[in-house]
XYZ file of C-alpha atoms in Angstrom:
576
model
C -173.689 31.735 -146.340
C -170.123 30.807 -147.221
C -168.667 27.838 -145.348
C -165.505 28.229 -143.336
C -162.376 27.352 -145.304
C -160.739 24.015 -144.543
C -157.352 24.139 -142.908
C -154.500 21.664 -142.930
C -153.518 22.628 -139.391
C -154.948 20.700 -136.412
C -157.523 22.377 -134.232
C -157.120 22.686 -130.480
C -160.065 21.032 -128.698
C -158.583 22.252 -125.401
C -159.899 25.740 -126.217
C -163.418 24.358 -126.566
C -163.835 22.354 -123.365
C -161.730 24.646 -121.146
C -163.699 27.794 -121.975
C -166.730 27.042 -119.787
C -165.079 24.832 -117.203
C -166.866 24.789 -113.817
C -166.131 23.660 -110.254
C -168.689 20.818 -110.431
C -166.966 19.489 -113.529
C -163.621 19.568 -111.729
C -165.037 17.368 -108.988
C -166.314 14.808 -111.514
C -163.026 14.799 -113.407
C -161.045 14.498 -110.159
C -162.975 11.432 -108.968
C -162.640 9.771 -112.371
C -158.915 10.552 -112.479
C -158.356 8.982 -109.065
C -160.086 5.753 -110.091
C -158.352 5.538 -113.479
C -154.969 6.238 -111.864
C -155.443 3.335 -109.467
C -156.331 1.120 -112.426
C -153.652 2.440 -114.761
C -150.644 1.921 -112.473
C -150.726 -1.907 -112.495
C -151.751 -1.967 -116.167
C -148.849 0.271 -117.160
C -146.357 -1.861 -115.279
C -147.763 -5.090 -116.713
C -147.924 -3.893 -120.325
C -144.354 -2.612 -120.175
C -143.219 -6.082 -119.135
C -145.374 -7.556 -121.918
C -143.523 -5.326 -124.388
C -140.211 -6.599 -123.000
C -139.395 -3.322 -121.245
C -138.599 -2.397 -117.620
C -141.836 -1.814 -115.655
C -141.156 1.884 -115.007
C -141.324 2.500 -118.780
C -145.047 1.804 -118.565
C -145.381 4.686 -116.105
C -143.325 6.957 -118.342
C -145.611 6.113 -121.280
C -148.658 7.180 -119.266
C -147.735 10.797 -118.509
C -146.864 12.887 -121.585
C -149.333 11.025 -123.870
C -152.215 11.796 -121.504
C -151.268 15.472 -121.370
C -150.926 15.833 -125.135
C -154.132 13.971 -125.852
C -156.001 16.223 -123.414
C -154.952 19.229 -125.504
C -155.485 17.752 -128.959
C -157.969 14.864 -128.673
C -161.599 15.214 -129.719
C -162.904 12.612 -127.253
C -163.667 13.871 -123.760
C -163.200 10.538 -121.995
C -160.610 8.547 -123.971
C -157.709 7.462 -121.748
C -154.442 7.078 -123.656
C -151.572 4.846 -122.576
C -150.059 1.374 -123.023
C -152.525 -1.308 -124.178
C -152.183 -5.059 -124.486
C -152.354 -5.542 -128.258
C -149.990 -2.663 -129.072
C -147.568 -3.880 -126.383
C -147.544 -7.333 -127.976
C -146.967 -5.812 -131.425
C -144.166 -3.704 -129.965
C -142.425 -6.783 -128.580
C -142.803 -8.585 -131.916
C -141.471 -5.597 -133.861
C -138.305 -4.940 -131.866
C -137.448 -8.448 -130.674
C -135.229 -8.954 -133.738
C -133.187 -5.826 -133.061
C -132.146 -6.168 -129.418
C -132.385 -8.344 -126.309
C -135.541 -7.727 -124.272
C -134.899 -5.660 -121.155
C -131.641 -4.146 -122.402
C -130.928 -0.458 -122.928
C -130.668 -1.085 -126.674
C -134.103 -2.684 -126.652
C -135.538 0.335 -124.846
C -133.932 2.662 -127.392
C -135.542 0.751 -130.265
C -138.924 0.923 -128.490
C -138.548 4.700 -128.192
C -137.704 4.856 -131.901
C -140.781 2.768 -132.737
C -142.970 5.175 -130.755
C -141.381 8.084 -132.630
C -142.074 6.528 -136.053
C -145.621 5.653 -135.039
C -146.161 9.221 -133.895
C -144.801 10.673 -137.140
C -147.007 8.370 -139.242
C -150.130 9.123 -137.233
C -149.480 12.847 -137.296
C -148.876 12.815 -141.050
C -152.055 10.803 -141.645
C -154.003 13.270 -139.535
C -152.655 16.356 -141.294
C -153.387 14.731 -144.673
C -156.861 13.679 -143.470
C -156.242 9.991 -144.132
C -158.442 8.650 -141.360
C -160.430 6.728 -143.958
C -157.487 4.321 -144.407
C -158.534 2.575 -141.210
C -161.661 1.433 -143.078
C -159.526 -1.164 -144.832
C -159.399 -3.032 -141.527
C -162.768 -4.744 -141.638
C -164.553 -5.670 -138.425
C -164.108 -9.439 -138.995
C -160.358 -8.945 -139.461
C -160.080 -6.795 -136.339
C -162.179 -9.293 -134.337
C -160.047 -12.227 -135.454
C -156.836 -10.308 -134.814
C -157.815 -9.128 -131.337
C -159.054 -12.583 -130.278
C -155.845 -14.188 -131.542
C -153.739 -11.499 -129.880
C -155.556 -12.102 -126.594
C -154.775 -15.816 -126.752
C -151.180 -15.135 -127.788
C -150.650 -12.633 -124.975
C -152.138 -15.013 -122.407
C -149.907 -17.831 -123.671
C -146.843 -15.584 -123.555
C -147.456 -14.961 -119.841
C -147.469 -18.646 -118.915
C -143.681 -18.674 -118.593
C -143.855 -15.942 -115.962
C -146.782 -17.595 -114.204
C -144.907 -20.906 -114.038
C -141.467 -19.476 -113.320
C -139.789 -21.024 -116.388
C -137.743 -19.764 -119.345
C -139.670 -19.897 -122.628
C -140.098 -17.800 -125.712
C -141.510 -17.584 -129.213
C -143.329 -15.195 -131.520
C -146.343 -17.416 -132.176
C -148.461 -20.000 -130.407
C -146.605 -22.967 -131.908
C -143.198 -21.732 -130.799
C -144.523 -20.778 -127.373
C -146.222 -24.153 -126.953
C -143.085 -26.125 -127.829
C -140.929 -23.989 -125.565
C -143.322 -24.302 -122.629
C -143.687 -28.079 -123.030
C -139.928 -28.478 -122.913
C -139.835 -26.571 -119.594
C -142.665 -28.307 -117.735
C -140.198 -30.163 -115.535
C -138.740 -26.847 -114.376
C -141.968 -25.277 -113.068
C -141.410 -23.292 -109.862
C -144.141 -24.351 -107.455
C -144.435 -21.188 -105.346
C -144.412 -18.929 -108.416
C -147.133 -21.036 -110.016
C -149.182 -20.896 -106.812
C -148.917 -17.088 -106.668
C -149.883 -16.792 -110.320
C -152.858 -19.172 -110.168
C -154.241 -17.664 -106.960
C -153.885 -14.166 -108.431
C -155.762 -15.197 -111.580
C -158.566 -16.817 -109.577
C -158.827 -13.757 -107.346
C -158.903 -11.330 -110.270
C -161.573 -13.318 -112.088
C -163.623 -13.458 -108.882
C -163.237 -9.704 -108.400
C -164.617 -9.130 -111.894
C -167.750 -11.210 -111.401
C -168.231 -11.837 -107.687
C -167.114 -8.725 -105.805
C -169.666 -6.339 -107.255
C -172.755 -8.322 -106.088
C -171.106 -8.712 -102.673
C -170.585 -4.960 -102.368
C -174.141 -4.245 -103.525
C -175.519 -6.608 -100.872
C -173.359 -4.767 -98.346
C -175.274 -1.575 -99.174
C -173.047 0.211 -101.682
C -174.662 1.833 -104.722
C -174.279 -0.340 -107.860
C -172.115 2.232 -109.643
C -169.751 2.581 -106.682
C -169.573 -1.202 -106.313
C -168.763 -1.586 -110.003
C -165.940 0.954 -109.843
C -164.469 -0.591 -106.700
C -164.549 -4.020 -108.328
C -162.390 -2.659 -111.146
C -159.640 -1.776 -108.666
C -159.076 -5.471 -107.880
C -155.587 -5.540 -109.441
C -154.384 -3.029 -106.842
C -155.493 -5.370 -104.059
C -153.713 -8.297 -105.704
C -150.539 -6.279 -106.184
C -150.536 -4.903 -102.648
C -151.243 -8.259 -101.022
C -148.700 -10.305 -102.965
C -146.022 -7.615 -102.633
C -146.517 -7.573 -98.861
C -146.435 -11.384 -98.633
C -143.321 -11.527 -100.807
C -141.598 -9.089 -98.439
C -142.830 -10.699 -95.238
C -142.205 -14.316 -96.269
C -138.996 -13.679 -98.229
C -140.363 -15.180 -101.441
C -137.500 -13.755 -103.448
C -135.053 -15.891 -101.480
C -137.229 -18.898 -102.351
C -136.908 -18.320 -106.085
C -139.911 -16.112 -106.825
C -138.967 -13.438 -109.370
C -139.986 -9.956 -108.328
C -140.032 -6.635 -110.132
C -136.926 -5.493 -108.272
C -135.619 -1.965 -108.058
C -137.709 0.540 -110.005
C -136.054 3.955 -110.480
C -137.738 6.896 -108.782
C -138.123 10.187 -110.545
C -139.671 12.040 -113.433
C -139.857 10.488 -116.896
C -136.472 11.028 -118.565
C -135.925 13.163 -121.633
C -135.033 10.783 -124.443
C -134.754 10.783 -128.210
C -135.092 8.130 -130.922
C -132.160 6.482 -132.635
C -131.317 8.480 -135.762
C -130.552 5.370 -137.789
C -132.118 5.338 -141.272
C -131.564 1.591 -141.704
C -133.384 0.917 -138.423
C -136.198 3.243 -139.474
C -136.638 1.328 -142.713
C -136.905 -2.006 -140.906
C -139.374 -0.572 -138.375
C -141.529 1.336 -140.864
C -144.020 -1.434 -141.633
C -144.429 -2.520 -137.975
C -144.858 1.141 -137.007
C -147.550 1.559 -139.665
C -149.407 -1.557 -138.489
C -149.182 -0.444 -134.849
C -150.423 3.009 -135.838
C -153.423 1.708 -137.774
C -154.421 -0.878 -135.145
C -154.044 1.668 -132.357
C -156.053 4.237 -134.296
C -158.878 1.787 -135.037
C -159.080 0.688 -131.400
C -158.988 4.265 -130.164
C -161.609 5.583 -132.589
C -163.920 2.624 -131.956
C -163.855 3.223 -128.202
C -164.101 6.996 -128.595
C -167.080 6.860 -130.948
C -168.935 4.371 -128.757
C -168.543 6.456 -125.613
C -169.192 9.772 -127.385
C -172.473 8.454 -128.806
C -173.708 7.661 -125.296
C -173.482 11.382 -124.460
C -174.636 12.617 -127.863
C -171.173 13.882 -128.646
C -168.965 13.166 -131.627
C -165.292 12.738 -132.341
C -163.250 13.711 -135.377
C -161.185 10.777 -136.746
C -158.636 13.050 -138.423
C -158.226 15.028 -135.202
C -157.763 11.723 -133.369
C -154.908 10.873 -135.704
C -153.226 14.170 -134.837
C -153.779 13.661 -131.110
C -152.530 10.068 -131.119
C -149.542 11.091 -133.224
C -148.628 13.793 -130.739
C -149.160 11.341 -127.855
C -146.724 8.840 -129.373
C -144.181 11.557 -130.054
C -144.559 12.604 -126.424
C -143.941 9.002 -125.357
C -140.842 8.837 -127.563
C -139.275 11.923 -126.000
C -140.077 10.909 -122.406
C -138.818 7.320 -122.349
C -142.062 5.593 -123.368
C -143.195 3.204 -126.101
C -146.192 3.133 -128.522
C -149.525 4.019 -126.929
C -153.158 4.385 -127.922
C -156.597 4.774 -126.383
C -157.388 1.835 -124.110
C -160.835 0.251 -124.006
C -160.983 -0.781 -120.346
C -159.564 2.392 -118.823
C -161.658 4.618 -121.115
C -164.840 2.828 -120.077
C -163.845 3.183 -116.424
C -163.123 6.873 -117.020
C -166.568 7.275 -118.585
C -168.388 5.308 -115.878
C -166.563 7.218 -113.147
C -168.096 10.434 -114.444
C -165.264 12.125 -116.355
C -166.638 15.157 -118.191
C -163.563 16.597 -119.934
C -159.994 15.633 -120.865
C -158.839 17.354 -117.660
C -159.473 13.961 -116.077
C -156.573 12.723 -118.233
C -154.389 15.593 -117.033
C -155.148 14.715 -113.408
C -154.491 11.039 -114.152
C -151.106 11.970 -115.596
C -150.382 13.903 -112.384
C -151.302 10.817 -110.351
C -148.995 8.601 -112.448
C -146.255 11.199 -112.021
C -146.638 11.099 -108.232
C -146.501 7.314 -108.354
C -143.247 7.517 -110.347
C -141.808 9.862 -107.755
C -142.893 8.236 -104.504
C -144.440 4.765 -104.926
C -141.915 2.870 -107.020
C -139.874 1.583 -104.006
C -142.983 -0.321 -102.887
C -142.830 -2.330 -106.120
C -139.497 -3.961 -105.311
C -141.052 -7.092 -103.798
C -143.977 -7.327 -106.268
C -143.969 -10.831 -107.848
C -143.800 -10.750 -111.622
C -146.354 -13.568 -111.602
C -148.924 -11.126 -110.198
C -148.395 -8.721 -113.066
C -148.622 -11.638 -115.504
C -151.930 -12.622 -113.896
C -153.317 -9.101 -114.398
C -152.364 -9.295 -118.081
C -153.985 -12.724 -118.542
C -157.247 -11.655 -116.927
C -157.326 -8.409 -118.905
C -156.622 -9.907 -122.327
C -158.889 -12.940 -122.043
C -161.808 -10.517 -122.019
C -160.745 -9.601 -125.565
C -161.298 -13.153 -126.803
C -164.762 -13.599 -128.296
C -165.385 -16.984 -129.902
C -169.116 -16.297 -130.106
C -168.550 -13.836 -132.924
C -167.169 -16.665 -135.070
C -170.475 -18.531 -134.861
C -172.482 -15.381 -135.558
C -170.308 -14.427 -138.514
C -170.487 -17.951 -139.975
C -174.272 -17.804 -139.872
C -174.379 -14.372 -141.524
C -171.476 -14.208 -143.999
C -169.191 -17.060 -145.008
C -166.608 -14.765 -146.707
C -166.317 -12.621 -143.573
C -165.919 -15.782 -141.516
C -163.083 -16.901 -143.802
C -161.324 -13.549 -143.340
C -161.787 -13.736 -139.560
C -160.613 -17.345 -139.281
C -157.616 -16.720 -141.552
C -156.561 -13.741 -139.445
C -156.895 -15.794 -136.253
C -154.967 -18.771 -137.639
C -152.086 -16.776 -139.147
C -151.741 -14.564 -136.063
C -151.543 -17.604 -133.791
C -149.418 -19.719 -136.127
C -147.031 -17.137 -137.607
C -147.189 -13.866 -135.672
C -149.120 -10.672 -135.095
C -147.764 -8.673 -138.017
C -148.261 -11.480 -140.529
C -151.738 -12.181 -139.181
C -152.846 -8.593 -139.636
C -151.361 -8.235 -143.129
C -152.790 -11.550 -144.326
C -156.167 -10.746 -142.779
C -156.357 -7.432 -144.623
C -155.220 -9.116 -147.836
C -157.809 -11.883 -147.583
C -160.546 -9.390 -146.723
C -159.712 -7.243 -149.762
C -159.451 -10.312 -152.000
C -162.866 -11.545 -150.867
C -164.301 -8.075 -151.446
C -162.922 -8.070 -154.979
C -164.330 -11.553 -155.535
C -167.788 -10.563 -154.303
C -167.950 -7.332 -156.252
C -166.592 -9.013 -159.392
C -169.797 -11.033 -159.470
C -172.435 -8.324 -158.976
C -176.050 -9.127 -158.430
C -177.828 -8.162 -161.653
C -181.574 -8.696 -161.460
C -184.095 -8.609 -164.282
C -186.924 -6.428 -162.989
C -190.592 -6.074 -163.806
C -193.356 -3.734 -162.749
C -195.409 -4.503 -159.646
C -199.026 -4.278 -160.912
C -200.805 -1.075 -159.900
C -197.581 0.683 -158.766
C -194.551 2.457 -160.173
C -192.193 0.037 -158.419
C -190.027 -2.600 -160.068
C -188.828 -5.818 -158.463
C -186.865 -8.964 -159.312
C -188.866 -11.188 -161.672
C -187.632 -14.278 -159.809
C -188.933 -13.068 -156.447
C -192.181 -11.269 -157.234
C -195.239 -11.527 -159.456
C -194.494 -8.656 -161.829
C -195.482 -7.527 -165.313
C -192.924 -7.649 -168.137
C -192.967 -6.895 -171.854
C -191.113 -9.070 -174.396
C -189.896 -5.920 -176.174
C -188.050 -4.572 -173.104
C -185.693 -5.976 -170.490
C -184.930 -4.000 -167.361
C -181.708 -4.951 -165.565
C -180.944 -3.570 -162.100
C -177.217 -3.598 -161.318
C -176.725 -3.797 -157.553
C -173.072 -2.752 -157.473
C -170.796 0.022 -158.641
C -169.194 -0.798 -161.990
C -165.419 -1.111 -162.171
C -162.718 -3.129 -163.887
C -163.361 -6.341 -161.939
C -167.071 -6.678 -162.760
C -167.517 -4.920 -166.089
C -167.179 -8.199 -167.984
C -169.913 -9.727 -165.824
C -172.291 -6.973 -166.957
C -171.465 -7.659 -170.599
C -172.179 -11.371 -170.101
C -175.507 -10.645 -168.382
C -176.673 -8.342 -171.177
C -175.688 -10.936 -173.793
C -177.676 -13.528 -171.855
C -180.745 -11.267 -171.804
C -180.519 -10.718 -175.549
C -180.283 -14.458 -176.176
C -183.290 -15.195 -173.951
C -185.611 -12.577 -175.541
C -185.835 -12.934 -179.339
C -188.224 -9.988 -179.728
C -186.133 -7.609 -177.679
C -186.025 -3.939 -178.735
C -184.854 -2.126 -175.600
C -182.458 -2.841 -172.740
C -182.770 -0.479 -169.754
C -180.056 -0.498 -167.092
C -181.554 0.621 -163.783
C -178.618 2.431 -162.157
C -180.115 3.280 -158.754
C -177.470 1.187 -156.924
C -174.497 2.309 -159.018
C -172.344 4.803 -157.117
C -169.402 4.863 -159.503
C -168.364 3.830 -163.016
C -164.640 3.614 -163.691
C -162.881 3.842 -167.062
C -162.921 0.072 -167.654
C -166.646 -0.126 -166.963
C -167.266 2.849 -169.260
C -165.526 1.004 -172.093
C -167.721 -2.021 -171.367
C -170.857 0.135 -171.555
C -169.667 1.511 -174.899
C -169.037 -2.040 -176.147
C -172.487 -3.156 -174.955
C -174.125 -0.230 -176.704
C -172.277 -0.983 -179.954
C -173.241 -4.660 -179.961
C -176.876 -3.893 -179.126
C -177.080 -1.254 -181.859
C -175.743 -3.747 -184.381
C -178.486 -6.156 -183.283
C -181.163 -3.473 -183.686
C -181.588 -2.976 -179.934
C -181.344 0.292 -178.045
C -179.525 0.710 -174.696
C -181.082 3.058 -172.117
C -180.168 4.142 -168.601
C -182.526 5.013 -165.754
C -182.175 6.492 -162.258
C -178.549 7.512 -162.733
C -177.173 9.211 -159.641
C -175.997 12.811 -159.904
C -172.242 12.244 -159.320
C -172.247 9.380 -161.839
C -174.105 11.511 -164.387
C -171.618 14.336 -163.874
C -168.763 12.041 -164.838
C -170.621 10.538 -167.807
C -171.346 14.016 -169.143
C -167.611 14.658 -169.359
C -167.332 11.830 -171.927
C -168.767 11.152 -175.391
C -170.730 8.147 -174.137
C -174.057 9.923 -173.663
C -173.862 11.631 -177.049
C -173.173 8.303 -178.776
C -175.696 6.322 -176.718
C -178.273 4.586 -178.907
C -181.028 5.171 -176.350
C -181.863 7.726 -173.687
C -181.323 8.477 -170.018
C -184.547 8.441 -167.975
C -185.125 10.023 -164.586
C -187.040 6.987 -163.306
C -187.324 3.394 -164.431
C -191.101 3.742 -164.545
C -190.759 6.607 -166.999
C -188.490 4.487 -169.197
C -190.898 1.541 -169.282
C -193.947 3.790 -169.718
C -192.452 5.508 -172.769
C -190.651 2.575 -174.382
C -193.327 -0.099 -173.829
C -196.664 1.743 -173.313
C -198.878 -1.320 -172.837
C -196.933 -2.282 -169.742
C -197.236 1.211 -168.307
């Protein structure tokens, strides 16, 4: 049967899940949408402020992206919108171009969302989802932990009611220390109480509700709506007790209405300066989104398509750009809540967008008296859950190079900034990979008595023959490690005076580049001149296909064997 031809155009997952939609599914999606909407409203407001934007921009960024992702996304439960790390990266990217909170700043944020959308869409259409693999897990872990600490530190000025700034932890620390004498007592009290309450809601409310007779799942979902209680309570107290007159900064007037129709700035020079930040935001957002989507899909025996996710996230960011938003991606917390609440299809996202739209139309006046310290507290509590110092200990015990990459990413992100931390982390990770693979593990192998298996002579009691040396190369061969193979073969020749055959066991070699091929030719020439034959065994099909397109196999002094046992059995019969 012929396979279906591949297409460069994106598919439309909407046609798949909408075809057999049922009333029971609508009920599940509706309940999930209600819960996620309640959670998303305070998050959207808070993350907009984190990005340096007016709070209503967070609501705008939560409507069109949800609708577009529902039509194009391959995950059935991923909830797209503003997230903490991307909001921080947005603030870092556009802080040099305009003053936070100004119309010019908002315009640059819209342009950044547009560029991010274009890059994501292009990567999806070109099927470049594999590029995210260059962000190793240690680098991502170090970056997210550092970003969590940096975001929490950036909110201290709002929690304390002081003026402070900085793009890294050192600058923030100096600025905050210089303002300690200006701390506003009531603002600090509101912020600290809100943080304590939100932490208690996360850990203490659920057991209390379960003891009161609620089902565990219902209690867990209600506990996640704690930020709404904090926002409602502090907004009411601020209105009733006239906190604004006492110096407490509130959100103030939030415009009512639908998200506006906007467009990016058509400034090529600005695009050039924002291109790298937009690329970093796109890749980080994609990695976070795919990680969450794959985890949740696996729990229902579903799957997601990374290239389709790129298309969907690209369209979502373009939607944000043309409706007054800023860069968005799939959020971990809200997606998990969406999953736990029973969402079955992306229609839950459509209903969530409708809920956010209603909030933009009718609920924004109630935000006038909301203390900014409360929103800062919701950010702090949310992002501190991203910080995982335990993974540093586990990584140190397992892999020192990965620990170095993780620690470097953490240190540079905290000490220099988010963009530099991510770039340096990727660079260090790639450099360590090159270093490791440039020194491949090459084991001399011998036959396990009574079997056809071959193992490392330094680890097992195996049989060897002085006329033959078997070398197992546990790495693909390329320019960085081809010289190491030459040195190891020379060493084997020097250590075995009666050597007649060298057999390279290629079972772990997935690729041989042009530099490595030249090294193999040089090895074969030197061995032939010494009266020794070079043989290959267990060469993988794709590698053999490439070798057959060269003259190497025709000029090879020895042979290519299907198995290493066959090579040893024919070249050194007494051992076999």
